Structure formats: structure tokens, C-alpha cells
Amino acid sequence: MRRIHVMAAVIRDADRRILIAKRPDSAHQGGLWEFPGGKLEKGESRHEALRRELREELGIEIDDARPLIGLHHDYPDKHIQLDVWEVSSFRGSAHGAEGQPVLWVRESQLPQFSFPAANQPIVTAAQLPDRYLITPDCNEHELFSGIERAIDSGIQLIQLRQTQLNADQYNELSKQVLARWGAQVTFMLKGESPPTESNTGWHLTAAQLRELVQQPTPVRPLPKGRWLAASCHNAEELQMAEMLEVDFVTLSPVLPTKTHPDALPLGWESAHAMLRRCRLPTYLMGGLTLAELNTAHHAGAQGIAGIRGLWPSSQ
């Protein structure tokens, strides 16, 4: 089987729109939409290949780019290694320099287009932010003021975690939170069953993930279009998350953490090795702060998740 290393780019303009291109009908996976890019040539670095491909295909010059997600996909006749970068700044007017149709679309519009199977995790990664806040156990006043500060700081994805509450208390609190901020950010809820609110996602514990996968016929418990996430701590759980078709995962702990002081940290090298084999957007967590965000990106992660590392100070 042929092995091909392909560079691809999620390119954003000043309005945060994303550029997609249509594959020629005569090409492999012809007629489908894709994220622009092309093959890594012998002797090229990844960044050099990305610059060359986008110059040739779109007539633009990259100013700022960073790794977004790495994927492997087997077709009947070839093995594709997809190396995807996010381009946040470029020079020139992007156009189909090779005659291919191109479109600028909003993140929310991406699911409306047909992409090759290998591109589906990229569609998800392009819609997710690089910070995933998990709320600390605290009283209602501290929680509400903290969420307000987090949203003001640019946080877009929040897991509502309040382990001190019973199920009824948690459900009542989540209703208040969603009524106040549900239209501004995406909330991932916890619990023994999927949340009923259509504008929320569900974050599974590792135990819930294992239980669902071990069913005689594992079925994704939320419809596509609503985020489903899972907490993972090793390669086996990452594989389970792929089997259940979750949208994204957290992988922890990367470093020692006060929340779970007895947990053996994975370390950066082990986390990077796991991410090379994982097809899902992954947030690394455990002892991480914004200072490690760039390191997480270059390890192959979507970004970082955390409680203490992301919870905004009241000062």
C-alpha cells in the first residue's frame, strides 16, 4: 500500500471564515470539498511544503501558522498521513490558482459540505477552540462571576462540573447557567444520561465511555451535531472514544496536578506518542496553563483543558 504524507490547511481570514476548495471530478475523491494543501515532497520540511502548496494552489504567502491536527487514514489503495495546520495570517488574495472552485464559509457551515472521510476530524477541529475550561467546585456566586469573567476573556467551550451537587441540584444549576449564557458559549454537561437541552454537549467520564463501548452494539448516545466528549487517560481509552465516534477527548494528566495528586503523569513524550495514533481532536490537561498552549499544539493537541490553569482570577 502506498504511503503519502499530505499537508492541509484550515485558513482563516480576518472575519474568522474558513477557506475550502472543491476537488476536480477526475481526482481521487473527486467532487468533494477539502481543506487546501498537497503532498510533502522529499527533502521539504512540513512548513516549507505548506507554504509551497498554498502559494501554488491559492496564490497566498503564509505569515502565521501552527499545527492543528494529525491524522492517518487508510483507503483501499493508499495510506494517507494528513498533517493539518491552522493558518491565521497570510498575504495575498486567496483564489483558485489552479482553476478549482473555492469558498469562504463560517465554521457552523462546514457540516453542510461533503468532505472526504479522512477530512471529518478536521471539520470538527476547525469548529473547536483551543481552550476548554472546566469549572471548579464552588458556590453559585463564585461560579457565575467566574463564568462571566471567562467569557469576557474569550473562552468559548465550558464544561459545567460541580461534583459537590446531587443530580437534581446540578440539573437546576445547569438550567440557570444555560438561560444566562447558553447563547454565548457552548456548555458540556455531566451526568448519568445525555442532557436534553439541544444547545449543549455531553462529556463522558472514562467509566461511562467504557460502559457504552462494552454494550453488545455500541451506539453513539448523542446525534451528530451535538458535541460528545470523553475523558481519556491512556491509549486504550482513546481507541474506545474513536469506536464510539465521540467528537473530541481530553487526555490527562500530562503533568502532576493538585486535583489528582496520586495519578501518574503521562509526560509530554508519551502524550505526543498517543496523539500520533489518535484521530480525534484532543485537549491535553493536568497541570497545564496557557504557558503550555504552544507546546500542546506542537505535541499534536487541539489545545489545553483545565480547571485551575484556565479559571480566571477575580483579581
Tab-separated table of C-alpha atoms in Angstrom:
chain	number	residue	atom	x	y	z
A	1	MET	CA	0.000	0.000	0.000
A	2	ARG	CA	1.338	3.429	-0.952
A	3	ARG	CA	2.068	5.835	1.891
A	4	ILE	CA	1.530	9.521	1.188
A	5	HIS	CA	2.247	12.461	3.535
A	6	VAL	CA	-0.168	15.294	2.775
A	7	MET	CA	-0.151	18.833	4.156
A	8	ALA	CA	-3.503	20.593	4.586
A	9	ALA	CA	-4.546	23.968	5.937
A	10	VAL	CA	-7.501	25.430	7.788
A	11	ILE	CA	-7.110	29.018	6.547
A	12	ARG	CA	-8.935	31.814	8.367
A	13	ASP	CA	-9.496	35.334	7.129
A	14	ALA	CA	-9.891	38.473	9.239
A	15	ASP	CA	-13.560	37.610	9.842
A	16	ARG	CA	-12.671	34.072	11.038
A	17	ARG	CA	-14.176	32.497	7.918
A	18	ILE	CA	-12.537	29.307	6.633
A	19	LEU	CA	-11.496	28.634	3.045
A	20	ILE	CA	-12.478	25.327	1.408
A	21	ALA	CA	-11.787	24.107	-2.133
A	22	LYS	CA	-13.551	21.624	-4.395
A	23	ARG	CA	-11.624	18.643	-5.731
A	24	PRO	CA	-11.657	18.083	-9.526
A	25	ASP	CA	-14.168	15.446	-10.620
A	26	SER	CA	-11.342	13.402	-12.148
A	27	ALA	CA	-9.271	13.309	-8.947
A	28	HIS	CA	-9.342	10.759	-6.111
A	29	GLN	CA	-12.445	11.627	-4.030
A	30	GLY	CA	-13.406	13.956	-6.890
A	31	GLY	CA	-16.284	16.400	-6.469
A	32	LEU	CA	-15.879	16.597	-2.679
A	33	TRP	CA	-14.738	19.639	-0.758
A	34	GLU	CA	-11.413	19.736	1.057
A	35	PHE	CA	-9.037	21.891	3.032
A	36	PRO	CA	-6.325	23.128	0.629
A	37	GLY	CA	-2.896	21.542	0.578
A	38	GLY	CA	-0.865	18.861	-1.104
A	39	LYS	CA	1.938	16.315	-0.873
A	40	LEU	CA	5.064	16.751	1.195
A	41	GLU	CA	7.978	16.434	-1.237
A	42	LYS	CA	11.233	14.672	-0.427
A	43	GLY	CA	13.626	16.934	1.468
A	44	GLU	CA	10.976	19.501	2.433
A	45	SER	CA	10.099	20.490	5.965
A	46	ARG	CA	6.402	20.488	6.842
A	47	HIS	CA	6.277	24.278	6.961
A	48	GLU	CA	8.097	24.595	3.622
A	49	ALA	CA	5.651	22.184	1.991
A	50	LEU	CA	2.659	24.040	3.379
A	51	ARG	CA	3.988	27.392	2.150
A	52	ARG	CA	4.691	25.995	-1.322
A	53	GLU	CA	1.319	24.278	-1.704
A	54	LEU	CA	-0.703	27.318	-0.633
A	55	ARG	CA	1.340	29.568	-2.899
A	56	GLU	CA	0.736	27.250	-5.867
A	57	GLU	CA	-2.932	26.483	-5.150
A	58	LEU	CA	-4.198	29.788	-3.758
A	59	GLY	CA	-1.620	32.463	-4.531
A	60	ILE	CA	-1.040	33.392	-0.891
A	61	GLU	CA	2.002	33.648	1.376
A	62	ILE	CA	1.738	32.381	4.958
A	63	ASP	CA	2.635	34.748	7.791
A	64	ASP	CA	1.402	32.770	10.805
A	65	ALA	CA	0.528	29.070	11.093
A	66	ARG	CA	0.541	26.386	13.767
A	67	PRO	CA	-0.204	22.627	13.878
A	68	LEU	CA	-3.910	21.796	14.289
A	69	ILE	CA	-4.334	18.010	13.998
A	70	GLY	CA	-2.548	14.999	12.542
A	71	LEU	CA	-4.470	12.088	11.027
A	72	HIS	CA	-3.911	8.723	9.405
A	73	HIS	CA	-6.462	7.222	7.040
A	74	ASP	CA	-6.453	4.017	5.021
A	75	TYR	CA	-8.128	3.923	1.612
A	76	PRO	CA	-8.240	0.652	-0.381
A	77	ASP	CA	-5.248	1.734	-2.476
A	78	LYS	CA	-3.271	4.096	-0.241
A	79	HIS	CA	-2.386	5.144	3.304
A	80	ILE	CA	-2.700	8.894	3.866
A	81	GLN	CA	-0.888	10.769	6.629
A	82	LEU	CA	-2.658	14.127	6.927
A	83	ASP	CA	-0.681	16.915	8.572
A	84	VAL	CA	-3.120	19.780	9.190
A	85	TRP	CA	-2.123	23.323	10.154
A	86	GLU	CA	-4.207	26.368	11.008
A	87	VAL	CA	-3.241	29.487	9.067
A	88	SER	CA	-4.332	32.630	10.900
A	89	SER	CA	-2.444	35.237	8.868
A	90	PHE	CA	-1.425	35.427	5.214
A	91	ARG	CA	-0.666	37.870	2.410
A	92	GLY	CA	-2.406	37.978	-0.933
A	93	SER	CA	-5.919	37.354	-2.197
A	94	ALA	CA	-6.792	33.666	-1.938
A	95	HIS	CA	-8.220	32.266	-5.159
A	96	GLY	CA	-8.334	29.004	-7.077
A	97	ALA	CA	-4.992	29.450	-8.846
A	98	GLU	CA	-5.354	26.018	-10.488
A	99	GLY	CA	-8.947	26.638	-11.575
A	100	GLN	CA	-10.544	24.935	-8.581
A	101	PRO	CA	-13.688	26.472	-7.005
A	102	VAL	CA	-13.047	27.961	-3.546
A	103	LEU	CA	-15.413	29.301	-0.898
A	104	TRP	CA	-15.087	31.231	2.357
A	105	VAL	CA	-17.515	29.740	4.890
A	106	ARG	CA	-18.358	30.080	8.586
A	107	GLU	CA	-17.345	27.325	10.999
A	108	SER	CA	-21.005	26.483	11.531
A	109	GLN	CA	-21.468	25.936	7.778
A	110	LEU	CA	-18.762	23.272	7.421
A	111	PRO	CA	-21.062	20.294	8.193
A	112	GLN	CA	-23.233	21.314	5.227
A	113	PHE	CA	-20.460	20.358	2.752
A	114	SER	CA	-19.349	16.876	1.703
A	115	PHE	CA	-15.707	16.158	2.583
A	116	PRO	CA	-13.593	13.002	2.118
A	117	ALA	CA	-13.860	10.615	5.055
A	118	ALA	CA	-10.291	11.455	6.083
A	119	ASN	CA	-11.276	15.119	6.486
A	120	GLN	CA	-14.092	14.635	9.003
A	121	PRO	CA	-11.945	15.103	12.149
A	122	ILE	CA	-10.557	18.279	10.550
A	123	VAL	CA	-14.095	19.629	10.208
A	124	THR	CA	-14.534	19.061	13.946
A	125	ALA	CA	-11.142	20.515	14.881
A	126	ALA	CA	-11.862	23.625	12.805
A	127	GLN	CA	-15.020	24.270	14.838
A	128	LEU	CA	-13.431	23.784	18.260
A	129	PRO	CA	-11.482	26.437	20.215
A	130	ASP	CA	-8.032	25.770	21.675
A	131	ARG	CA	-9.106	26.251	25.317
A	132	TYR	CA	-11.602	24.060	27.171
A	133	LEU	CA	-12.488	25.397	30.618
A	134	ILE	CA	-13.690	23.048	33.357
A	135	THR	CA	-15.410	24.810	36.240
A	136	PRO	CA	-14.101	24.242	39.785
A	137	ASP	CA	-16.341	23.213	42.675
A	138	CYS	CA	-17.548	26.466	44.203
A	139	ASN	CA	-20.633	28.289	45.407
A	140	GLU	CA	-23.125	29.766	42.958
A	141	HIS	CA	-21.868	33.350	43.275
A	142	GLU	CA	-18.246	32.333	42.596
A	143	LEU	CA	-19.327	30.116	39.707
A	144	PHE	CA	-21.441	32.749	37.982
A	145	SER	CA	-18.872	35.519	38.352
A	146	GLY	CA	-16.115	33.157	37.140
A	147	ILE	CA	-18.090	32.109	34.061
A	148	GLU	CA	-18.732	35.774	33.270
A	149	ARG	CA	-15.016	36.572	33.502
A	150	ALA	CA	-14.134	33.509	31.420
A	151	ILE	CA	-16.477	34.512	28.608
A	152	ASP	CA	-15.110	38.054	28.712
A	153	SER	CA	-11.596	36.594	28.322
A	154	GLY	CA	-12.583	34.713	25.144
A	155	ILE	CA	-13.425	31.245	26.466
A	156	GLN	CA	-15.918	29.548	24.109
A	157	LEU	CA	-16.170	25.977	25.451
A	158	ILE	CA	-17.006	25.256	29.113
A	159	GLN	CA	-17.589	22.008	30.981
A	160	LEU	CA	-20.016	22.612	33.837
A	161	ARG	CA	-18.503	20.394	36.550
A	162	GLN	CA	-19.830	20.723	40.115
A	163	THR	CA	-19.123	17.471	41.950
A	164	GLN	CA	-20.478	18.765	45.268
A	165	LEU	CA	-24.060	18.795	43.904
A	166	ASN	CA	-26.513	15.915	43.625
A	167	ALA	CA	-28.269	15.237	40.298
A	168	ASP	CA	-31.299	17.419	40.994
A	169	GLN	CA	-29.183	20.332	42.209
A	170	TYR	CA	-26.897	20.025	39.198
A	171	ASN	CA	-29.821	19.971	36.755
A	172	GLU	CA	-31.330	23.090	38.321
A	173	LEU	CA	-27.976	24.880	38.231
A	174	SER	CA	-27.383	23.938	34.597
A	175	LYS	CA	-30.763	25.411	33.631
A	176	GLN	CA	-29.795	28.718	35.231
A	177	VAL	CA	-26.381	28.730	33.538
A	178	LEU	CA	-27.827	27.916	30.116
A	179	ALA	CA	-30.552	30.530	30.436
A	180	ARG	CA	-27.909	33.152	31.157
A	181	TRP	CA	-25.017	32.187	28.847
A	182	GLY	CA	-26.206	29.342	26.619
A	183	ALA	CA	-26.442	31.573	23.559
A	184	GLN	CA	-22.878	32.899	24.022
A	185	VAL	CA	-20.744	29.779	24.513
A	186	THR	CA	-21.030	26.007	24.261
A	187	PHE	CA	-21.527	24.141	27.536
A	188	MET	CA	-20.603	20.496	28.028
A	189	LEU	CA	-22.705	18.929	30.781
A	190	LYS	CA	-22.009	15.963	33.040
A	191	GLY	CA	-24.416	13.353	34.356
A	192	GLU	CA	-25.637	9.792	34.103
A	193	SER	CA	-27.638	10.390	30.907
A	194	PRO	CA	-27.394	12.705	27.889
A	195	PRO	CA	-28.625	16.265	28.530
A	196	THR	CA	-31.935	17.095	26.920
A	197	GLU	CA	-31.053	20.695	26.023
A	198	SER	CA	-30.337	20.826	22.295
A	199	ASN	CA	-27.685	23.549	22.629
A	200	THR	CA	-25.439	21.520	24.950
A	201	GLY	CA	-22.982	18.651	24.689
A	202	TRP	CA	-22.244	15.722	26.989
A	203	HIS	CA	-18.847	14.941	28.483
A	204	LEU	CA	-18.456	11.274	29.428
A	205	THR	CA	-16.294	10.022	32.249
A	206	ALA	CA	-13.828	7.269	31.394
A	207	ALA	CA	-16.116	4.798	33.212
A	208	GLN	CA	-19.144	5.888	31.173
A	209	LEU	CA	-17.114	5.613	27.969
A	210	ARG	CA	-16.061	2.066	28.829
A	211	GLU	CA	-19.611	1.057	29.742
A	212	LEU	CA	-21.039	2.373	26.464
A	213	VAL	CA	-18.349	0.717	24.338
A	214	GLN	CA	-18.862	-2.632	26.078
A	215	GLN	CA	-22.530	-2.759	25.101
A	216	PRO	CA	-23.341	-5.601	22.654
A	217	THR	CA	-23.922	-2.991	19.946
A	218	PRO	CA	-22.191	0.278	20.903
A	219	VAL	CA	-24.205	3.299	19.783
A	220	ARG	CA	-23.211	6.948	19.952
A	221	PRO	CA	-25.577	8.366	22.633
A	222	LEU	CA	-25.961	11.832	21.072
A	223	PRO	CA	-26.918	12.718	17.499
A	224	LYS	CA	-24.295	14.241	15.232
A	225	GLY	CA	-24.423	17.992	15.519
A	226	ARG	CA	-24.220	17.956	19.324
A	227	TRP	CA	-20.766	17.660	20.843
A	228	LEU	CA	-19.933	14.378	22.553
A	229	ALA	CA	-16.668	14.270	24.502
A	230	ALA	CA	-14.894	11.785	26.763
A	231	SER	CA	-12.191	11.806	29.428
A	232	CYS	CA	-9.260	9.547	28.496
A	233	HIS	CA	-6.103	8.617	30.349
A	234	ASN	CA	-4.401	6.039	28.107
A	235	ALA	CA	-4.227	4.676	24.568
A	236	GLU	CA	-6.963	2.088	25.212
A	237	GLU	CA	-9.480	4.765	26.214
A	238	LEU	CA	-8.562	6.887	23.197
A	239	GLN	CA	-9.329	3.883	20.995
A	240	MET	CA	-12.668	3.407	22.775
A	241	ALA	CA	-13.536	7.043	22.139
A	242	GLU	CA	-12.911	6.524	18.421
A	243	MET	CA	-15.102	3.417	18.442
A	244	LEU	CA	-17.967	5.391	19.994
A	245	GLU	CA	-17.452	8.226	17.482
A	246	VAL	CA	-17.081	10.940	20.091
A	247	ASP	CA	-16.198	14.367	18.712
A	248	PHE	CA	-13.261	15.199	20.967
A	249	VAL	CA	-11.473	13.983	24.078
A	250	THR	CA	-9.363	15.154	26.980
A	251	LEU	CA	-6.142	13.283	27.744
A	252	SER	CA	-4.708	13.559	31.240
A	253	PRO	CA	-2.744	14.043	33.342
A	254	VAL	CA	0.186	15.335	31.311
A	255	LEU	CA	1.934	16.884	34.320
A	256	PRO	CA	1.462	16.445	38.085
A	257	THR	CA	-1.785	18.036	39.261
A	258	LYS	CA	-3.256	19.054	42.615
A	259	THR	CA	-6.692	17.756	41.566
A	260	HIS	CA	-5.385	14.169	41.239
A	261	PRO	CA	-2.073	14.114	43.152
A	262	ASP	CA	-1.817	10.305	43.112
A	263	ALA	CA	-2.206	9.968	39.326
A	264	LEU	CA	0.986	9.112	37.440
A	265	PRO	CA	1.590	11.873	34.871
A	266	LEU	CA	1.949	10.853	31.225
A	267	GLY	CA	4.639	13.388	30.374
A	268	TRP	CA	4.929	15.229	27.065
A	269	GLU	CA	6.703	12.446	25.166
A	270	SER	CA	4.097	9.803	25.998
A	271	ALA	CA	1.201	12.191	25.306
A	272	HIS	CA	2.707	13.072	21.918
A	273	ALA	CA	3.091	9.377	21.042
A	274	MET	CA	-0.576	8.713	21.895
A	275	LEU	CA	-1.761	11.670	19.829
A	276	ARG	CA	0.140	10.450	16.778
A	277	ARG	CA	-2.141	7.391	16.777
A	278	CYS	CA	-5.366	9.219	17.653
A	279	ARG	CA	-7.805	10.568	15.041
A	280	LEU	CA	-9.763	12.774	17.430
A	281	PRO	CA	-9.209	16.415	18.402
A	282	THR	CA	-7.637	16.150	21.842
A	283	TYR	CA	-7.285	18.607	24.696
A	284	LEU	CA	-4.325	17.896	26.955
A	285	MET	CA	-4.836	18.606	30.647
A	286	GLY	CA	-3.302	18.064	34.037
A	287	GLY	CA	-1.037	20.763	35.457
A	288	LEU	CA	-1.192	22.875	32.282
A	289	THR	CA	-1.661	26.628	31.878
A	290	LEU	CA	-1.735	28.973	28.903
A	291	ALA	CA	2.058	28.992	29.061
A	292	GLU	CA	1.983	25.399	27.733
A	293	LEU	CA	-0.567	26.049	24.959
A	294	ASN	CA	2.045	26.296	22.189
A	295	THR	CA	3.772	23.142	23.443
A	296	ALA	CA	0.422	21.341	23.388
A	297	HIS	CA	-0.196	22.428	19.786
A	298	HIS	CA	3.175	21.121	18.667
A	299	ALA	CA	2.526	17.854	20.507
A	300	GLY	CA	-0.494	17.365	18.234
A	301	ALA	CA	-3.252	18.590	20.565
A	302	GLN	CA	-6.265	20.742	19.808
A	303	GLY	CA	-5.258	22.801	22.834
A	304	ILE	CA	-5.447	22.572	26.610
A	305	ALA	CA	-8.233	21.875	29.082
A	306	GLY	CA	-8.161	22.654	32.739
A	307	ILE	CA	-9.654	23.949	35.937
A	308	ARG	CA	-7.007	25.912	37.819
A	309	GLY	CA	-4.969	26.652	34.700
A	310	LEU	CA	-7.860	28.368	32.894
A	311	TRP	CA	-10.219	29.566	35.647
A	312	PRO	CA	-9.958	33.384	35.620
A	313	SER	CA	-8.791	35.109	38.770
A	314	SER	CA	-11.180	37.505	40.494
A	315	GLN	CA	-8.292	39.990	40.849
